[in-house]
Backbone as CSV, one residue per row, in Angstrom:
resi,resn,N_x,N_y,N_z,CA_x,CA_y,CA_z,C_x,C_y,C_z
1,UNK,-15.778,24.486,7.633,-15.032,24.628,8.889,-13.546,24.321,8.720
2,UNK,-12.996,23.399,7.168,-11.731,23.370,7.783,-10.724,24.641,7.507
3,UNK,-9.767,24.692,7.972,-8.646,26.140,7.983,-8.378,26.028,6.784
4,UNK,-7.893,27.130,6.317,-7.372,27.564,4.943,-5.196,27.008,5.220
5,UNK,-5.214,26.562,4.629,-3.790,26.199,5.136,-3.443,25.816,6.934
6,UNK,-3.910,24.624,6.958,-3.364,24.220,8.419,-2.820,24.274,8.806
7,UNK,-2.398,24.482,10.666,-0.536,24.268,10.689,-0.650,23.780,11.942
8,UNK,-1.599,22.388,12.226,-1.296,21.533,13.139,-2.093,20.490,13.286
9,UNK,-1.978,19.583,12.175,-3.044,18.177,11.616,-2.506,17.362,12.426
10,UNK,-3.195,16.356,13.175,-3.815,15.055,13.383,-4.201,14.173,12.433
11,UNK,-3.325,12.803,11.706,-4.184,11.674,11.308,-3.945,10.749,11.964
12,UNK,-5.150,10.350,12.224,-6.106,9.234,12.807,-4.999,7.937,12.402
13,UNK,-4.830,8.014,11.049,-4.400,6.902,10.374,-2.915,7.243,10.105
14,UNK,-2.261,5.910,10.650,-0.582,5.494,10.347,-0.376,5.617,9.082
15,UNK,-1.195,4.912,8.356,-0.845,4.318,6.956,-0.377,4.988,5.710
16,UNK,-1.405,5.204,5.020,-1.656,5.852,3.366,-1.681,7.032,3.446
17,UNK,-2.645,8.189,4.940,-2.775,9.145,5.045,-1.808,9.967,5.097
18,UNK,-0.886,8.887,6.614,0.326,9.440,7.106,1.264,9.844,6.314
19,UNK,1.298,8.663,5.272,2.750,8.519,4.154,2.475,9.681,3.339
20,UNK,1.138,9.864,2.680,1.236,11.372,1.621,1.290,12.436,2.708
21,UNK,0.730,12.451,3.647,0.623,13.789,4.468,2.686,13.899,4.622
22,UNK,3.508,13.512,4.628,4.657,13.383,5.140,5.293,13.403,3.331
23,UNK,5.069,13.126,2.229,5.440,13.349,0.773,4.734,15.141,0.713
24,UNK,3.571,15.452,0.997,3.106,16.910,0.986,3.779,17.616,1.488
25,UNK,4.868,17.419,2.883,5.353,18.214,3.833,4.520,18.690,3.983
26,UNK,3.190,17.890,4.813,2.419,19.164,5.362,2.738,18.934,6.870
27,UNK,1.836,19.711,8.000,2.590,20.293,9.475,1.980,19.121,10.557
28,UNK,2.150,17.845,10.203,1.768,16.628,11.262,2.385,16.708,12.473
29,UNK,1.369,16.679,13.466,1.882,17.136,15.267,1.287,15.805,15.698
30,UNK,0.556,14.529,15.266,0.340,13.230,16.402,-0.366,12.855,15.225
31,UNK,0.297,11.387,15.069,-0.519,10.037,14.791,-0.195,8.771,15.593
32,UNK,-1.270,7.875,15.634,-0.607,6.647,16.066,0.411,6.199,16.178
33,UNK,1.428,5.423,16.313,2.370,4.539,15.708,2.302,3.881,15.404
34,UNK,1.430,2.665,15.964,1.426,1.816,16.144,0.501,0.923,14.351
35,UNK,1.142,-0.015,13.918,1.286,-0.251,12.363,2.156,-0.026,11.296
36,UNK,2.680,1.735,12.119,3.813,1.829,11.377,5.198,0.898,10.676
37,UNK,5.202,0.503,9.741,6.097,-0.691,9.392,7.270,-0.218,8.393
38,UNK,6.970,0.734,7.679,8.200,1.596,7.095,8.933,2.409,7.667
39,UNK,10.557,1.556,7.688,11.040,2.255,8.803,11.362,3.757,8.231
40,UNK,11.515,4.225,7.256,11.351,5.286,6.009,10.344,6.552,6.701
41,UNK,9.348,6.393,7.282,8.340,6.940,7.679,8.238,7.009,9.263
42,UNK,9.010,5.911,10.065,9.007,5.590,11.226,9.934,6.604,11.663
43,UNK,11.088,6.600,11.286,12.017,7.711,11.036,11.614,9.371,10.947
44,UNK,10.572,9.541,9.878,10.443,10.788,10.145,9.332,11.161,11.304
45,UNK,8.346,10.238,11.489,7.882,10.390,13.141,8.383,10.708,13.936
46,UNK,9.802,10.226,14.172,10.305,10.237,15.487,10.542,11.616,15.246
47,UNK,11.653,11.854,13.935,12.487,12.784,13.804,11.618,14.118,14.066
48,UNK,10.141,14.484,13.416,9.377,15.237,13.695,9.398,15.500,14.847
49,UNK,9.175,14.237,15.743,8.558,14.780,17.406,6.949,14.712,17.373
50,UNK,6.502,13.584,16.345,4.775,13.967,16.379,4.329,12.978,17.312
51,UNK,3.768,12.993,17.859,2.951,12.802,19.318,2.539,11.352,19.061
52,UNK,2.583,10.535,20.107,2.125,8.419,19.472,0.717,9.030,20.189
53,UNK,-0.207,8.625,19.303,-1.754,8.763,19.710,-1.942,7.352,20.152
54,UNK,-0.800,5.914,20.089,-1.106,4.659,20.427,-2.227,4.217,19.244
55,UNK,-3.186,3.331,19.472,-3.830,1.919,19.016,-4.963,2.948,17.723
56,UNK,-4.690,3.022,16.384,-5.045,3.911,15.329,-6.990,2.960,15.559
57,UNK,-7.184,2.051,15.775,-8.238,1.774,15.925,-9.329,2.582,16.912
58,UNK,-8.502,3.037,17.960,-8.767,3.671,19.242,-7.817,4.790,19.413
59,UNK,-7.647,5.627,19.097,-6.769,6.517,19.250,-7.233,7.584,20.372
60,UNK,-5.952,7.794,21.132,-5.928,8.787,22.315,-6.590,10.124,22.172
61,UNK,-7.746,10.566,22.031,-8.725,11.675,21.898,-7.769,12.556,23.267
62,UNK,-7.489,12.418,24.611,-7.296,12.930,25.432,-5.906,13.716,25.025
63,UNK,-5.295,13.044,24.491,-3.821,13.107,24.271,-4.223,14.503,23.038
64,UNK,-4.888,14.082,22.098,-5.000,14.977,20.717,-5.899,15.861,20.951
65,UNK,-6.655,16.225,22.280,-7.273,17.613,22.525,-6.035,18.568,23.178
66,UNK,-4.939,18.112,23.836,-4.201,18.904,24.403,-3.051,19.175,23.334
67,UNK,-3.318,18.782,21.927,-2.152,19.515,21.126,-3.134,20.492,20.419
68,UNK,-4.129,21.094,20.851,-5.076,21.776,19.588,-4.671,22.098,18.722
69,UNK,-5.112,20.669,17.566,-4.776,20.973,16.602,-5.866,21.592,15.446
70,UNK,-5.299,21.908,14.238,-6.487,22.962,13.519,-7.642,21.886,12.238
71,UNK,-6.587,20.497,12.698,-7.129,19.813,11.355,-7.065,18.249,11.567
72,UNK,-7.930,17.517,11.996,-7.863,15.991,12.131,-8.498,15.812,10.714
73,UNK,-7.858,14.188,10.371,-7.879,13.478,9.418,-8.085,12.188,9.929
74,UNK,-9.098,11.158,9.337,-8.983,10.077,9.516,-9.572,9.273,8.899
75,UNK,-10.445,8.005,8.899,-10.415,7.225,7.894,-12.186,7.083,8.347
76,UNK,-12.651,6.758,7.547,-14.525,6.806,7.559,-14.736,5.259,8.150
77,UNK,-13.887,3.843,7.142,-14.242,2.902,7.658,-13.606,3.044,8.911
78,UNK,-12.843,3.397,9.837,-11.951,3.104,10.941,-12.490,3.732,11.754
79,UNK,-12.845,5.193,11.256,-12.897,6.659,12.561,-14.516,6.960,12.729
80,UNK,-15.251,6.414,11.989,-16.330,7.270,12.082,-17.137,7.125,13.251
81,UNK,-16.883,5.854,14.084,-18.046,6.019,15.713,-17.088,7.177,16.456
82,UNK,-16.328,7.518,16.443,-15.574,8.450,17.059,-15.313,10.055,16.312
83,UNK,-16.181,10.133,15.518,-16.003,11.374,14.702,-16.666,12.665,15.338
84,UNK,-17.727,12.432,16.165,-18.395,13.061,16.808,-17.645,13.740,18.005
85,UNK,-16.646,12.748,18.707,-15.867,13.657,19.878,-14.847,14.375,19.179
86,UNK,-13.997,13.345,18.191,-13.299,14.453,17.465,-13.377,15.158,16.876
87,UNK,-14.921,15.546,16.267,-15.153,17.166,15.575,-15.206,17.935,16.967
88,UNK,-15.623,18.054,17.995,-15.799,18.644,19.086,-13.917,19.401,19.574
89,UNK,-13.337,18.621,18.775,-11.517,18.729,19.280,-10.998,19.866,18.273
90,UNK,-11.577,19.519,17.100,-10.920,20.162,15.593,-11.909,19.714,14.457
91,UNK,-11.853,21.158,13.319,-12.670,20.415,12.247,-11.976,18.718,11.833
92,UNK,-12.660,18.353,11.479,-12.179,16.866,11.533,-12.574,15.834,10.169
93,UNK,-11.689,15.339,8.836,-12.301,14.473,7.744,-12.137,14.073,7.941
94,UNK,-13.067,12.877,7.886,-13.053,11.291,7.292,-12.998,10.915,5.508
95,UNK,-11.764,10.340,5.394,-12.517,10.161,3.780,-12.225,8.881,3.949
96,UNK,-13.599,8.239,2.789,-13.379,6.806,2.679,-12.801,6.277,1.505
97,UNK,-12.750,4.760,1.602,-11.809,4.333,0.720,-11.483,4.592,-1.068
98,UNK,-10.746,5.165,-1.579,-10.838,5.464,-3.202,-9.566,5.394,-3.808
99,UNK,-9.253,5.489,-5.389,-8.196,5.495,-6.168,-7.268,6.257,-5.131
100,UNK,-6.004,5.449,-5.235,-4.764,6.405,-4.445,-4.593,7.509,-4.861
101,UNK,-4.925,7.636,-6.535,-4.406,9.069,-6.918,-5.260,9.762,-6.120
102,UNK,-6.598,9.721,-6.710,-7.386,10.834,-6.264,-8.226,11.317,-5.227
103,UNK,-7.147,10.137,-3.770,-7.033,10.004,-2.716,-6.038,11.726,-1.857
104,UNK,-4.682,11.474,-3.314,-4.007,12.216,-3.001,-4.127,13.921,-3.460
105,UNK,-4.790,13.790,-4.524,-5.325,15.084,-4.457,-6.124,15.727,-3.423
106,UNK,-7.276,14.536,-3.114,-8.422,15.429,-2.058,-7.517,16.125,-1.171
107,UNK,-6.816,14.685,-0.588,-5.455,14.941,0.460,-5.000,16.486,0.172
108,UNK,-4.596,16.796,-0.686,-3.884,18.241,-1.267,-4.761,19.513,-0.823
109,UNK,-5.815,18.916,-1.140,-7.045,20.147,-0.936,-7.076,20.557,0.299
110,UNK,-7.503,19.559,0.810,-7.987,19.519,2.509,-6.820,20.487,2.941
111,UNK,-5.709,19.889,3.037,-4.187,20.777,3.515,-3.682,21.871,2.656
112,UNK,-4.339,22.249,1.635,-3.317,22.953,1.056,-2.600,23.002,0.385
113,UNK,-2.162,21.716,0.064,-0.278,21.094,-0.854,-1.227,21.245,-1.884
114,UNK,-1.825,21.582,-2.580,-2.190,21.291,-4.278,-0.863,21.314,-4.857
115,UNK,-0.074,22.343,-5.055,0.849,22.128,-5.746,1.858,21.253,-5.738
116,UNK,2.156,21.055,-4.573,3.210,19.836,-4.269,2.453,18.356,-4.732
117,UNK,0.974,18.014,-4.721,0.558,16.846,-5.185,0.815,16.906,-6.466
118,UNK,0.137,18.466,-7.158,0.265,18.041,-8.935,1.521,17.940,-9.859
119,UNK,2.867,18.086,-8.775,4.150,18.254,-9.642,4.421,16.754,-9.425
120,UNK,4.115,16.328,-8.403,4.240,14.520,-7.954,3.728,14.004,-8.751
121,UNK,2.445,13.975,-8.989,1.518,13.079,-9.751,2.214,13.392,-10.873
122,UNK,2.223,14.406,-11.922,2.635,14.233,-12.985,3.781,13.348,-13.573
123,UNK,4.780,14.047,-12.655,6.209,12.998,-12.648,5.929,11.877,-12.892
124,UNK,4.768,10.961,-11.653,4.772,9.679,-11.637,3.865,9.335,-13.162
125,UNK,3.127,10.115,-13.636,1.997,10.102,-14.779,3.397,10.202,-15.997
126,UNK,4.172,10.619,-16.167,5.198,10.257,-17.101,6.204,9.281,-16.961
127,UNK,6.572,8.656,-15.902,7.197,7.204,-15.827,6.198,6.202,-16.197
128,UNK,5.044,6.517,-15.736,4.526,4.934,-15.877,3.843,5.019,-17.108
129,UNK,3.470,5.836,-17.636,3.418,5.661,-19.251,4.537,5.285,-19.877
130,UNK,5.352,5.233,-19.606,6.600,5.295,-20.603,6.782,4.218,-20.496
131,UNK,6.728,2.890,-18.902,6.826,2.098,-18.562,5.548,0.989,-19.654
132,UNK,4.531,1.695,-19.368,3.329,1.219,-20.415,3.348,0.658,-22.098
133,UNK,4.665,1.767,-22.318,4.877,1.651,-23.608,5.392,0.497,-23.904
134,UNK,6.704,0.330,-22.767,7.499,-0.542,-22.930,6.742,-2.062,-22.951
135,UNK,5.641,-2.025,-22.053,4.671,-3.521,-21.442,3.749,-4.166,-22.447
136,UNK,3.669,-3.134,-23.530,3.037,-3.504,-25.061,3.986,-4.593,-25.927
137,UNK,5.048,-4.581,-25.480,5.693,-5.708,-26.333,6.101,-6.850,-25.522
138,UNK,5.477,-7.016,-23.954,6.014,-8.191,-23.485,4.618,-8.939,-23.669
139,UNK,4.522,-10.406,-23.940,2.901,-11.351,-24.317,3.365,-11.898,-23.077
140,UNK,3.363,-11.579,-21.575,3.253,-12.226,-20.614,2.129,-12.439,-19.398
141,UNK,1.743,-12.799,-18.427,0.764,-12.755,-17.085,1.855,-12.393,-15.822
142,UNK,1.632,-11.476,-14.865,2.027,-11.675,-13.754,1.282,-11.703,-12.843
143,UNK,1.514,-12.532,-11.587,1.124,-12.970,-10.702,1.115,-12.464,-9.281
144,UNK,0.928,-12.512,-7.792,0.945,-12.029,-7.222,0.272,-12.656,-6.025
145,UNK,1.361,-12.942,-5.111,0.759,-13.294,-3.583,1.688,-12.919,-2.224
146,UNK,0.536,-12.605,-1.451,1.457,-12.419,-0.389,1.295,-13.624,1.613
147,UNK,2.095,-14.162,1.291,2.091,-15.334,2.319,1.812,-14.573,3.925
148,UNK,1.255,-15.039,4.928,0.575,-14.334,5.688,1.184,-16.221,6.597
149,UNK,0.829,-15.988,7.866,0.888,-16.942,8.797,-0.429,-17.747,8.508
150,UNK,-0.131,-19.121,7.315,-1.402,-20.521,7.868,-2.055,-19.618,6.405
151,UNK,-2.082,-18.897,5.852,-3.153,-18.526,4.644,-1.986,-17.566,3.414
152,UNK,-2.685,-17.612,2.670,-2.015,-16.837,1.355,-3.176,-15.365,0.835
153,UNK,-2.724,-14.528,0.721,-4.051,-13.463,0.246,-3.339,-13.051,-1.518
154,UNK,-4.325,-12.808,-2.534,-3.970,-12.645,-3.463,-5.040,-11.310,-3.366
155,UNK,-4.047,-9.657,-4.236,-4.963,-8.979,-4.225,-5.210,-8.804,-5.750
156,UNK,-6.797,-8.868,-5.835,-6.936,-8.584,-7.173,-6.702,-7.515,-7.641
157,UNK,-6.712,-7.848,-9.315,-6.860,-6.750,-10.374,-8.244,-6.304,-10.731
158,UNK,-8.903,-5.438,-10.295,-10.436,-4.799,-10.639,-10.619,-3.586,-10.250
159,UNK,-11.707,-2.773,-10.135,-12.223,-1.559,-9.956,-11.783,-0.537,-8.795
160,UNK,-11.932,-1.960,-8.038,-11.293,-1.248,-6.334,-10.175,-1.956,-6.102
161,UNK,-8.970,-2.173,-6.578,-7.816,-2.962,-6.475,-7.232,-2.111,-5.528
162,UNK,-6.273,-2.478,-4.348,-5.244,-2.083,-3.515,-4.803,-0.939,-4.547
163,UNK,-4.227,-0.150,-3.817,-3.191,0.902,-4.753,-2.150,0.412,-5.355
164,UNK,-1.107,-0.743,-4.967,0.084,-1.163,-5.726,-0.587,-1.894,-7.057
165,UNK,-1.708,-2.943,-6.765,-1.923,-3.665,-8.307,-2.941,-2.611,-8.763
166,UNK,-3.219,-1.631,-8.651,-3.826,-0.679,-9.243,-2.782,0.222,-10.303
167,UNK,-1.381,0.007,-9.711,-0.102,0.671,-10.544,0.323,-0.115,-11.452
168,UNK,0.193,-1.456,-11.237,0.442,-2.743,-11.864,-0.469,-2.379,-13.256
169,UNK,-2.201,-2.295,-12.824,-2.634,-2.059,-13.942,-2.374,-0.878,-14.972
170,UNK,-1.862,0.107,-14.434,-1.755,1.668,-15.156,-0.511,1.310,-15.560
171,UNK,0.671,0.538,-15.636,1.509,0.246,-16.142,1.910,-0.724,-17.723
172,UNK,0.347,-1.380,-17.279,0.130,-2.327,-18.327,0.249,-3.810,-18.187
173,UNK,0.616,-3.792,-17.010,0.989,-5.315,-16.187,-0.530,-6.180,-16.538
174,UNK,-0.607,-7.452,-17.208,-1.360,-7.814,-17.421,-1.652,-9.255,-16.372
175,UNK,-2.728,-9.355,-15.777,-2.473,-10.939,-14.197,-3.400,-11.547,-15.070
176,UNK,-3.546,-12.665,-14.413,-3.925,-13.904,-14.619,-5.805,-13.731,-14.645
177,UNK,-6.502,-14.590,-15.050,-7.346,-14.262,-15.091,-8.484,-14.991,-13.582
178,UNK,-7.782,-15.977,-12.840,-8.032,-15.905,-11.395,-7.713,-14.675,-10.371
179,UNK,-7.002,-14.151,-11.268,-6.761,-12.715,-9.975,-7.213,-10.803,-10.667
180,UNK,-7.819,-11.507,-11.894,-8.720,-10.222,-12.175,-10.372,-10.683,-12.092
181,UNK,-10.962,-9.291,-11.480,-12.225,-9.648,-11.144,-13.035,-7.976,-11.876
182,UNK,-14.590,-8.058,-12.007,-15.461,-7.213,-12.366,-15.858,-6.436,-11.793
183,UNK,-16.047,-6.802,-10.632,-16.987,-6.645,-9.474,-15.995,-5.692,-8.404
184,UNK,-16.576,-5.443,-7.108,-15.733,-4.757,-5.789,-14.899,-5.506,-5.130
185,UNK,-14.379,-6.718,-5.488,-13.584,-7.711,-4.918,-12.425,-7.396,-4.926
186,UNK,-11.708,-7.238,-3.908,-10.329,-6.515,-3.426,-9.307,-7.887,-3.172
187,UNK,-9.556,-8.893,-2.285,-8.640,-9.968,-2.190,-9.483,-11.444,-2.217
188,UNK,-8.732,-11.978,-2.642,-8.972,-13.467,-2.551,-8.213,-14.016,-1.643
189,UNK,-8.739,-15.707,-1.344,-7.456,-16.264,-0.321,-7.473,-17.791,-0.639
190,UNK,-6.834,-18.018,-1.601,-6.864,-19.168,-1.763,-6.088,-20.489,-0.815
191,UNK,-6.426,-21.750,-0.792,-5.878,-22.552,0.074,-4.758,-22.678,-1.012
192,UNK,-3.879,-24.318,-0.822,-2.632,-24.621,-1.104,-3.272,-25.453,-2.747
193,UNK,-4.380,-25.607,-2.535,-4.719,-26.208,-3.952,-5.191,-25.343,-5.036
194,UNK,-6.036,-24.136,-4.721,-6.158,-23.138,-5.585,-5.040,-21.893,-5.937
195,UNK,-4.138,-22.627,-4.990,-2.913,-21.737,-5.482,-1.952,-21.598,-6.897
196,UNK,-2.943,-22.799,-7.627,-1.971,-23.404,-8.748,-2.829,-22.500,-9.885
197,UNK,-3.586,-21.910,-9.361,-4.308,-20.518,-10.660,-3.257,-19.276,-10.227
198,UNK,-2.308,-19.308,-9.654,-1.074,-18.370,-10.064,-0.056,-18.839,-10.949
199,UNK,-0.823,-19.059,-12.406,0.557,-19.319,-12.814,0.536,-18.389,-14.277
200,UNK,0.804,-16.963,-13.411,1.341,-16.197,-14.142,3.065,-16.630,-15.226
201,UNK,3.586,-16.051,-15.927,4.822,-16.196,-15.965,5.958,-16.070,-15.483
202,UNK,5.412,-14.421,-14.633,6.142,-14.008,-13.372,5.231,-14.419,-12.153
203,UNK,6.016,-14.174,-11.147,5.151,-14.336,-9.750,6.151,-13.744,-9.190
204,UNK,5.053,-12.445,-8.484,5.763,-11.549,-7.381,5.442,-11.696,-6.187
205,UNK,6.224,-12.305,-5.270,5.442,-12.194,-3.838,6.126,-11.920,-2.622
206,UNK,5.043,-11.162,-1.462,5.792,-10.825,-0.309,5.837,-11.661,0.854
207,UNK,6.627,-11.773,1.637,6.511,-12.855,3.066,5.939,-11.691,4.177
208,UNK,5.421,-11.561,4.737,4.615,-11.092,5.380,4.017,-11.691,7.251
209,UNK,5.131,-11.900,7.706,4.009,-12.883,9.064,3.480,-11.951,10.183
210,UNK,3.861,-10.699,9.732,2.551,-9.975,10.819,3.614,-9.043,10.992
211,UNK,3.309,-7.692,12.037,3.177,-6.296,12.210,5.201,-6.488,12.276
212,UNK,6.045,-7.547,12.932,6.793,-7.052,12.688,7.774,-8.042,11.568
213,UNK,8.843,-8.012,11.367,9.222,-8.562,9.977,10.205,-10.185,10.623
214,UNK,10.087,-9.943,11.315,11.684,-10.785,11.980,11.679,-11.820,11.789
215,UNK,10.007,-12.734,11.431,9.967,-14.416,10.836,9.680,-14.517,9.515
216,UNK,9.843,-13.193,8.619,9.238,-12.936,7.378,10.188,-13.988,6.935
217,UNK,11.472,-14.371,7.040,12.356,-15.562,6.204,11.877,-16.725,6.334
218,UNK,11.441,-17.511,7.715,10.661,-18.185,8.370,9.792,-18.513,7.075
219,UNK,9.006,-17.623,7.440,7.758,-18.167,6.317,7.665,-18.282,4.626
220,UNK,8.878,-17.535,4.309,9.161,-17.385,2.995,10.044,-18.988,2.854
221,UNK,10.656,-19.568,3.867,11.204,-20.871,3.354,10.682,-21.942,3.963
222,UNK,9.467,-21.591,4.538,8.116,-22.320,4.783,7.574,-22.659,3.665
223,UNK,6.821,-21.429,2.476,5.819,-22.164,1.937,7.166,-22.830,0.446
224,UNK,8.341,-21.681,0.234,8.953,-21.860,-0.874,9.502,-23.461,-0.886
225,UNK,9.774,-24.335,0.320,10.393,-25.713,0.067,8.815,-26.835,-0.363
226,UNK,7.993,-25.857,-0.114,6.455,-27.311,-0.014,6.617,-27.741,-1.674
227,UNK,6.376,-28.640,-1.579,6.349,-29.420,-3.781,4.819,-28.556,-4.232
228,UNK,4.222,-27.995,-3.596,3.080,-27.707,-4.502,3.865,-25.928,-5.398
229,UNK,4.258,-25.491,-4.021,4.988,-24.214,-4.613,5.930,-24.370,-6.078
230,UNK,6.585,-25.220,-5.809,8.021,-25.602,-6.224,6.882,-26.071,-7.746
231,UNK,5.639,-26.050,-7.947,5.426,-26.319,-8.869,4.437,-25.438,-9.934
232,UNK,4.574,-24.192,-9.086,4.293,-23.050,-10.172,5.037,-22.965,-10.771
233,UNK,4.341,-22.679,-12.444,5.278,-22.501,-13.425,6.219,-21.445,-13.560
234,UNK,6.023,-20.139,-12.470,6.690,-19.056,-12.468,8.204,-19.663,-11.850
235,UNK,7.486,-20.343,-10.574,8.727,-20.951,-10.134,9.779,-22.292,-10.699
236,UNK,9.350,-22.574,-11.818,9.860,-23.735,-11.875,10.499,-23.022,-13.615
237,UNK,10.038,-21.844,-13.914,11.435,-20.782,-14.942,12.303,-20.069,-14.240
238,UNK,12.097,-19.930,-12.962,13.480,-19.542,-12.468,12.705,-17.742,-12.048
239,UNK,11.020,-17.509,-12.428,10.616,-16.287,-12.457,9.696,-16.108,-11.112
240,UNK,10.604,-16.686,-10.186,9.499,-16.383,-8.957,10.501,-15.250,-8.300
241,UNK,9.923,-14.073,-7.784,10.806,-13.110,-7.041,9.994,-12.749,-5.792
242,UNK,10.787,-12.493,-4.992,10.100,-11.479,-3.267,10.450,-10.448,-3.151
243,UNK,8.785,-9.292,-3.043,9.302,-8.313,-3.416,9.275,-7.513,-1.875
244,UNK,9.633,-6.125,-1.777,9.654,-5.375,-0.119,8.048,-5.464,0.014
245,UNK,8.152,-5.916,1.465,6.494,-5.737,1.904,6.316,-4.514,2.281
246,UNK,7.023,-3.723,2.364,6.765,-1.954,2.734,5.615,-1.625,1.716
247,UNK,6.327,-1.165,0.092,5.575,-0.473,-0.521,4.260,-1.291,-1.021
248,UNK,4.287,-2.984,-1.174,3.220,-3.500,-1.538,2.392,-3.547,-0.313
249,UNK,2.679,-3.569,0.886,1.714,-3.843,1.910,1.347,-2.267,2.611
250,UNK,2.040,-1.735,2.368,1.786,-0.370,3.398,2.484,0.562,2.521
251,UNK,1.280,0.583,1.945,2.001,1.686,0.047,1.141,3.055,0.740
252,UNK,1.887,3.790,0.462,1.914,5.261,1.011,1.935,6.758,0.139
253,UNK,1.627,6.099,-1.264,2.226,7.487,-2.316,3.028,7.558,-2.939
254,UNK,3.173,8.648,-3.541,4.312,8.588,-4.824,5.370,7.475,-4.543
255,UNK,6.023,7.545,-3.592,7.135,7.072,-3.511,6.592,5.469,-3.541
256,UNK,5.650,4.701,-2.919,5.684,4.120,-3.037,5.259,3.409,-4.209
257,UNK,4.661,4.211,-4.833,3.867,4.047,-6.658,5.500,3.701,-7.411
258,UNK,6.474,4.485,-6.775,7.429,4.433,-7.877,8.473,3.203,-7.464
259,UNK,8.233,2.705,-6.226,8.939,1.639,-5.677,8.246,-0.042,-6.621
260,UNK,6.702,0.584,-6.994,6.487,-0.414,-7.592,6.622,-0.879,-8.938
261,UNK,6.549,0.582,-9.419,7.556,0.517,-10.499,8.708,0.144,-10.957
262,UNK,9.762,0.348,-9.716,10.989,-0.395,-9.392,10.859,-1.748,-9.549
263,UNK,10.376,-1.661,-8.918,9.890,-3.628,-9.623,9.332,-4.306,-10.861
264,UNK,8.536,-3.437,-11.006,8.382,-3.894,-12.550,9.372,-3.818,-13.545
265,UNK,10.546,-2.838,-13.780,11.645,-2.888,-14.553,12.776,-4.151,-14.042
266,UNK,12.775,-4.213,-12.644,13.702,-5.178,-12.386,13.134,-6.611,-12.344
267,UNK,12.106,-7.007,-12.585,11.582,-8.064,-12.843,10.825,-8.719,-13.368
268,UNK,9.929,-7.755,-14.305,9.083,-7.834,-15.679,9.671,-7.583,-16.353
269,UNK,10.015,-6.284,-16.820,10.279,-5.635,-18.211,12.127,-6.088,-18.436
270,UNK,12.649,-7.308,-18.101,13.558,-7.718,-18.380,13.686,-9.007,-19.213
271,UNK,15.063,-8.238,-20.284,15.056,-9.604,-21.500,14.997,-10.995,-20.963
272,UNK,14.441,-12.100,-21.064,14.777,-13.212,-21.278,15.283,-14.296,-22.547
């Protein structure tokens, strides 16, 4: 049922969907807003004119039958008690959670962009090898947390890792061995005492206090003055950095694959 080249998609989802559907240039007429946190992306919403479907948990079905569109997208864990009215609107996917890459291919299929995904991917498939090469001669650990209001979340390195430490790993970035796991374990959350198994050499981390940014300093010179912080070894070489919570928290695709890359040259792969 879905169209051969769409030209008026619906996603369900702000996030990951939104961000490649908007790197594809494919023809987005309404998503949520609401989550949206890159103002990068917030920007081309507006600029589009694509329709606020409001609360991506609950999204305005009423609102997204009167743009008939040819192609909803949305997320399986999020959308699926509601998949039933919205196939009734438009053919309608759910895909569930998988590797970003080959997230972004399906993505390609479904819409059409094949080609615009495989000239992306490659690009990014020749930086971060090259980056790889370079990560063979550093004998270091990096680390990784992101401070949240009252808790800390560390995302692991394993099978189903977030998409950014999933780039971390394809880069060659090697973590600690509290924050690599075997198993389907995506985050940990350690209190203020198990925090001392980050002691990568580097430590990258984001301040984070919720949907909008404005106490993110707040909390970054919250946990950074406590003596337990002040006594990671990352921090106490001078190798603790904060990195943008955009691409690590609300990583969206190429661009943001290569933002994390950005970071790894400016704060790993540098002489000491």
């Amino acid at each position: 049922c879905i169209p051969a080249g769409p030209k008026r998609i619906v996603t369900l989802d702000p996030l990951i969907t939104l961000g490649m559907l908007i790197e594809l240039k494919a023809p987005v007429v309404a998503t949520p807003y609401m989550a949206i946190t890159e103002d990068e992306i917030l920007d081309v919403v507006k600029t589009e004119k694509m329709v606020d479907l409001g609360n991506p948990k609950e999204p305005s079905l009423e609102r997204l039958a009167v743009l008939k569109p040819d192609l909803i997208i949305g997320s399986a864990e999020v959308h699926a008690a509601i998949y039933e009215q919205a196939a009734q609107i438009a053919p309608t996917v759910l895909f569930k959670h998988m590797d970003w890459k080959k997230y972004l291919q399906r993505l390609s299929v479904v819409t059409g962009r094949e080609g615009a995904a495989n000239a992306a991917l490659q690009a990014y498939e020749t930086r971060v090898a090259a980056i790889r090469e370079r990560m063979k001669h550093k004998q270091l650990t990096v680390s990784s947390v992101r401070f949240a209001p009252d808790r800390f979340v560390v995302f692991v390195d394993g099978p189903d890792a977030y998409a950014p430490f999933a780039v971390l790993r394809e880069a060659g970035v090697k973590r600690t061995d509290y924050e690599t796991v075997t198993d389907g374990t995506i985050v940990k959350r350690p209190d203020w005492e198990e925090l001392a198994n980050l002691d990568g050499d580097v430590l990258l981390y984001v301040s984070a206090s919720g949907f909008e940014s404005t106490k993110d300093d707040a909390l970054e010179k919250q946990v950074t003055e406590n003596p337990l912080w002040q006594l990671l070894p990352a921090v106490q070489a001078g190798r603790a950095h904060r990195v943008e919570r955009g691409p690590w928290q609300s990583f969206h695709g190429i661009s943001s694959a290569n933002r994390i890359l950005d970071d790894i040259q400016r704060y790993i792969l540098v002489d000491r």
